[in-house]
GROMACS .gro file of C-alpha atoms in nm:
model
  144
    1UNK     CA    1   6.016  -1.599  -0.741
    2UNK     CA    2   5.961  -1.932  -0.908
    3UNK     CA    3   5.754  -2.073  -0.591
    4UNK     CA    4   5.540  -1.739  -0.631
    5UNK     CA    5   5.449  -1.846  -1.033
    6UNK     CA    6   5.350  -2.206  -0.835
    7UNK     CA    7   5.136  -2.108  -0.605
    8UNK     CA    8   4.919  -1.926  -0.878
    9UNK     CA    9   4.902  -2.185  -1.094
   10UNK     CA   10   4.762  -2.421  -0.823
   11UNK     CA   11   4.510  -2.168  -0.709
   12UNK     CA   12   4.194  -2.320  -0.811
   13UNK     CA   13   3.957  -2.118  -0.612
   14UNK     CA   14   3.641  -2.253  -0.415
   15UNK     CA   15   3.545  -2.613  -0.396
   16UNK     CA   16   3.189  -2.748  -0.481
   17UNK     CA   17   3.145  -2.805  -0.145
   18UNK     CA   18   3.225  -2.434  -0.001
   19UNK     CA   19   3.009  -2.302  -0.262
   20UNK     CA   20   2.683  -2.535  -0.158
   21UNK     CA   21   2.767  -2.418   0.192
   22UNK     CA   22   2.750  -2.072   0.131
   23UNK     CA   23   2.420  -2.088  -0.118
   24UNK     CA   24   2.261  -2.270   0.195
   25UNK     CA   25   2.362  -2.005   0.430
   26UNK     CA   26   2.185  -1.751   0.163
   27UNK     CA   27   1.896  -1.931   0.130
   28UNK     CA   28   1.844  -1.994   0.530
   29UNK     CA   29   1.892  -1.627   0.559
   30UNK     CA   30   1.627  -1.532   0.279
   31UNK     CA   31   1.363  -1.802   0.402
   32UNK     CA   32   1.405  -1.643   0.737
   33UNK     CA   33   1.396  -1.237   0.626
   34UNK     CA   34   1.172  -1.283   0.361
   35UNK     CA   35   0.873  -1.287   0.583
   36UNK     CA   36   0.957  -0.961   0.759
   37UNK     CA   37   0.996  -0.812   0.472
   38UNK     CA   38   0.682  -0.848   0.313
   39UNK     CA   39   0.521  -0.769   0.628
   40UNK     CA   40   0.686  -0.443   0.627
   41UNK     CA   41   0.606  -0.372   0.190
   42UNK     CA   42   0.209  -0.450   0.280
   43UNK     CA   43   0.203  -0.197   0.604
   44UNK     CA   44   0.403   0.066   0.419
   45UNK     CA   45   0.052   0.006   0.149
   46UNK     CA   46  -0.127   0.028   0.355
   47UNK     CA   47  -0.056   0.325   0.557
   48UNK     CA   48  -0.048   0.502   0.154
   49UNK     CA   49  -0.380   0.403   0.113
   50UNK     CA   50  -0.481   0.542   0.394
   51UNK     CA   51  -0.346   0.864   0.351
   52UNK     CA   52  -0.502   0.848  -0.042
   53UNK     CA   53  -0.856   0.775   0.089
   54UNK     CA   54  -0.802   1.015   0.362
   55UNK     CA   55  -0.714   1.295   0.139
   56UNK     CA   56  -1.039   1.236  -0.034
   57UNK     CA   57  -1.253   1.269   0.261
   58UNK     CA   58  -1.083   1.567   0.380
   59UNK     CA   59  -1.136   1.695   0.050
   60UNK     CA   60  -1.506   1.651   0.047
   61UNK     CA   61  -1.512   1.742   0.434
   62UNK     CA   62  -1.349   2.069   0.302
   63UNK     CA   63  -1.580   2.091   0.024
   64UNK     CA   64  -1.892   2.043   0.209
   65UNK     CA   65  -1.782   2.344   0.486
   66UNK     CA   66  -1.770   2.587   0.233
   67UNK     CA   67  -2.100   2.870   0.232
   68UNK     CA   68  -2.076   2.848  -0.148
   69UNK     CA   69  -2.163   2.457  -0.161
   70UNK     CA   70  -2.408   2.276  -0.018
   71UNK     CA   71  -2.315   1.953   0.277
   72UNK     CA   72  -2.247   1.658   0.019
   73UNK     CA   73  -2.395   1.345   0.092
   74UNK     CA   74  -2.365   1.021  -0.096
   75UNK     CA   75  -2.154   0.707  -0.106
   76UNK     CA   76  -1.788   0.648  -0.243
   77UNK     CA   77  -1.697   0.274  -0.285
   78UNK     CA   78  -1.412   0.085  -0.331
   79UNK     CA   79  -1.410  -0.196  -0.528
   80UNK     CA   80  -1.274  -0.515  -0.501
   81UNK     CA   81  -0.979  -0.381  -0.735
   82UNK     CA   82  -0.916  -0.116  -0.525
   83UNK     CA   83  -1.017   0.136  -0.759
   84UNK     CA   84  -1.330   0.392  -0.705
   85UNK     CA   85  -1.662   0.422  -0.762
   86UNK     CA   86  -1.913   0.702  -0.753
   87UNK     CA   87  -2.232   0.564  -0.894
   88UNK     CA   88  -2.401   0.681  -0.559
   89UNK     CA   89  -2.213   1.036  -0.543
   90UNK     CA   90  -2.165   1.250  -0.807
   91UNK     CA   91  -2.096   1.563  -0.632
   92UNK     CA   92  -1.841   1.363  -0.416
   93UNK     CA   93  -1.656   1.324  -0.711
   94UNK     CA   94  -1.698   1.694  -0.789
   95UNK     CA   95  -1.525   1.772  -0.430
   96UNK     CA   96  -1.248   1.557  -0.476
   97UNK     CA   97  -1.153   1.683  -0.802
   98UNK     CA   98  -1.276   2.019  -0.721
   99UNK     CA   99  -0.948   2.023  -0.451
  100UNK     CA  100  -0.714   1.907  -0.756
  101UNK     CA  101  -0.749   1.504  -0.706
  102UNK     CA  102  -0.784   1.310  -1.002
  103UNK     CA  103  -1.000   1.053  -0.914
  104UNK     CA  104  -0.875   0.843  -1.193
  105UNK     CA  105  -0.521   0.781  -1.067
  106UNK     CA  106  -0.679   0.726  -0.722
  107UNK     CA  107  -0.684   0.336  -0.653
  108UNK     CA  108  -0.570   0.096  -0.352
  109UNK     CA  109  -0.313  -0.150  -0.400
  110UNK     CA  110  -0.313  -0.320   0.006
  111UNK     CA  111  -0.536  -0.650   0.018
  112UNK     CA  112  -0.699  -0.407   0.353
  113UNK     CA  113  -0.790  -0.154   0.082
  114UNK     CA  114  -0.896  -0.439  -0.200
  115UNK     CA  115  -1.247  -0.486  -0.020
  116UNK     CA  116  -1.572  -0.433  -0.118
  117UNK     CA  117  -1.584  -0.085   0.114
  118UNK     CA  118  -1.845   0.207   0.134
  119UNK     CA  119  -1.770   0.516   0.269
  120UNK     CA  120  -2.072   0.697   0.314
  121UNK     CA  121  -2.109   1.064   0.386
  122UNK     CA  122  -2.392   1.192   0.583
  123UNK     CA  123  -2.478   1.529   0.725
  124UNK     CA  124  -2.394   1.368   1.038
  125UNK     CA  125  -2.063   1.297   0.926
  126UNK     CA  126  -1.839   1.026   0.733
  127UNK     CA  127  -1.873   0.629   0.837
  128UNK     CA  128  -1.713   0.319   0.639
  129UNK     CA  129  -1.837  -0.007   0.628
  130UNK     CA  130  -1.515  -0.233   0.660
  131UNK     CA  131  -1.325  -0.215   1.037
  132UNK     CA  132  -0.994  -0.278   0.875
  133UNK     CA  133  -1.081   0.006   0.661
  134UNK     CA  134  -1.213   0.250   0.929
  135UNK     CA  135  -0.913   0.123   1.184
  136UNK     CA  136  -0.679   0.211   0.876
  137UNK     CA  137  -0.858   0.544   0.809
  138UNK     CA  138  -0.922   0.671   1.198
  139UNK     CA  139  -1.293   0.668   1.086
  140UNK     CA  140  -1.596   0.533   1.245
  141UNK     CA  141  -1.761   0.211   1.149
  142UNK     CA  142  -2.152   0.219   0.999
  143UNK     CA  143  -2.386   0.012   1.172
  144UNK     CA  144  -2.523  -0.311   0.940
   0.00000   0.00000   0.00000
């Protein structure tokens, strides 16, 4: 019994050294994940982004095949804060929201999305102006 009060009392736990060992061991592991990780947090933006924007075209796609409305035509851009702008389409606006969207809370957070994008919509159909954008959206490009 008395060598079992002993060995506690010289029980000191780690040394300096195993402790430096094992924070360099972390911090290999982090440099090396890290990376991957972020990769993975800006595609999963992406891909939300996508599905946002896309839920406003089908909207006005929606809108626009409907006998009591007329085609809508226009542009919607996206600024370079990712949020969006209808100076050049009111009555895209009035689609969106008209299928319960509030174009308000609507806005990009992926450096894809952050661009300086149009997204015009013709009677021909809908083209945007960035290929990351269109690539990220299924969508055709416009001609410059």
């Amino acid at each position: 019994m008395n060598n079992l009060k002993e060995k506690k009392l010289n029980n000191k736990g780690f040394s300096l050294v195993e402790l430096i060992i094992v924070i360099a061991i972390m911090a290999v592991l982090i440099g090396v994940l890290a990376p991957q990780y972020l990769k993975y947090v800006e595609k999963s933006r992406v891909s939300a982004d996508a599905d946002q924007i896309d839920a406003c075209i089908s909207a006005v796609e929606i809108y626009s095949s409907d006998p009591d409305h007329s085609v809508v035509t226009g542009d919607m851009k996206i600024d370079g804060n990712g949020n969006l702008d209808f100076a050049d389409g009111a009555d895209i606006k009035t689609a969106i929201e008209d299928a319960g969207i509030n174009t308000t809370n609507v806005s990009v957070k992926s450096k894809t999305f952050k661009k300086a994008c149009t997204i015009s919509f013709t009677t021909d159909g809908v083209t945007v102006s960035d290929a990351d954008i269109a690539k990220a959206l299924g969508r055709a490009t416009s001609t410059p």
